[in-house]
Amino acid sequence: MGWKKLQSFGSQREVVCEDAFYFVENKGVCYNSYVLAKADRETFEFQHNFARDKKYCYRTNEIYRGADPATFEVLNTHFAKDKNHIYNLEGIDKKVDYDTFEVLDFGIALSDDREHSNPASYSKDKNGVWIMEYYSYKPTLLKGIDAETFKAWNASYAQDNKYVLWHGKRLKKVNVLSFVVLGRNYGKDNKTIFCQSEPLPMADYHSFEVIKGAVSLAKDNNNYYHFEKVITEQEFLDLLKHYG
């Protein structure tokens, strides 16, 4: 997407599809209500929640101590790098391998109505696959996951050649080769319907369907579902209204 410049003094700029909210006013450069006291407004530029000017690199309103502005590069909404380090949202990431590290997605997904969803974001290096949840600041290594065969299906489900994952949690007794994603909270293999990481034993396999635009709702010929819970038709209709 590239670096963005601030708009003229006294105005605000909010970046569509991103979380960053940098603007300038008489007090100087701000991130939301926080003033970046050392920021240089003439050279200040940003991407997502990261920024830089001629002297410093930033994550929201915090300075990355020792980061090099000339080589500072944003990788996605969770990670950046310069000539020396990989940076997560907390600071220098000392666990990931600098030379082999790469992000596997944009970091923040959008739902059908263009609102932010809270996906699991993935990256990899020579150590394996890393997961970064939306509200986390540091990645977690998914032990035993094969980076070469790993792929993320959507904001929730991913798999490698041995395992299917929901937000990093392995599904048990799943046929990996036949697994199909039905939505952010539902999937199936050749025999079983799953809600998130667990089987949904009461579901009728052949008639089960997920309601488009309503990530927590599903139904079949026998029942209505809110996540894994069986609900009444009226409860289903009331929840459906909530989704608009």
Coordinates of C-alpha atoms in Angstrom, one line a residue, residues 112-113 211-217 236-244:
D112 CA -18.7 -8.7 3.7
D113 CA -19.9 -5.4 5.1
I211 CA -26.2 -18.5 7.0
K212 CA -24.4 -16.1 4.7
G213 CA -23.5 -12.9 6.5
A214 CA -24.2 -14.3 9.9
V215 CA -21.0 -15.9 11.1
S216 CA -22.5 -17.6 14.2
L217 CA -25.7 -19.0 12.7
F236 CA -32.7 -17.9 15.3
L237 CA -34.9 -15.2 13.7
D238 CA -34.1 -12.7 16.4
L239 CA -30.4 -13.2 16.0
L240 CA -30.7 -13.0 12.3
K241 CA -32.2 -9.5 12.7
H242 CA -29.2 -8.5 14.7
Y243 CA -27.0 -9.2 11.7
G244 CA -29.2 -7.0 9.6

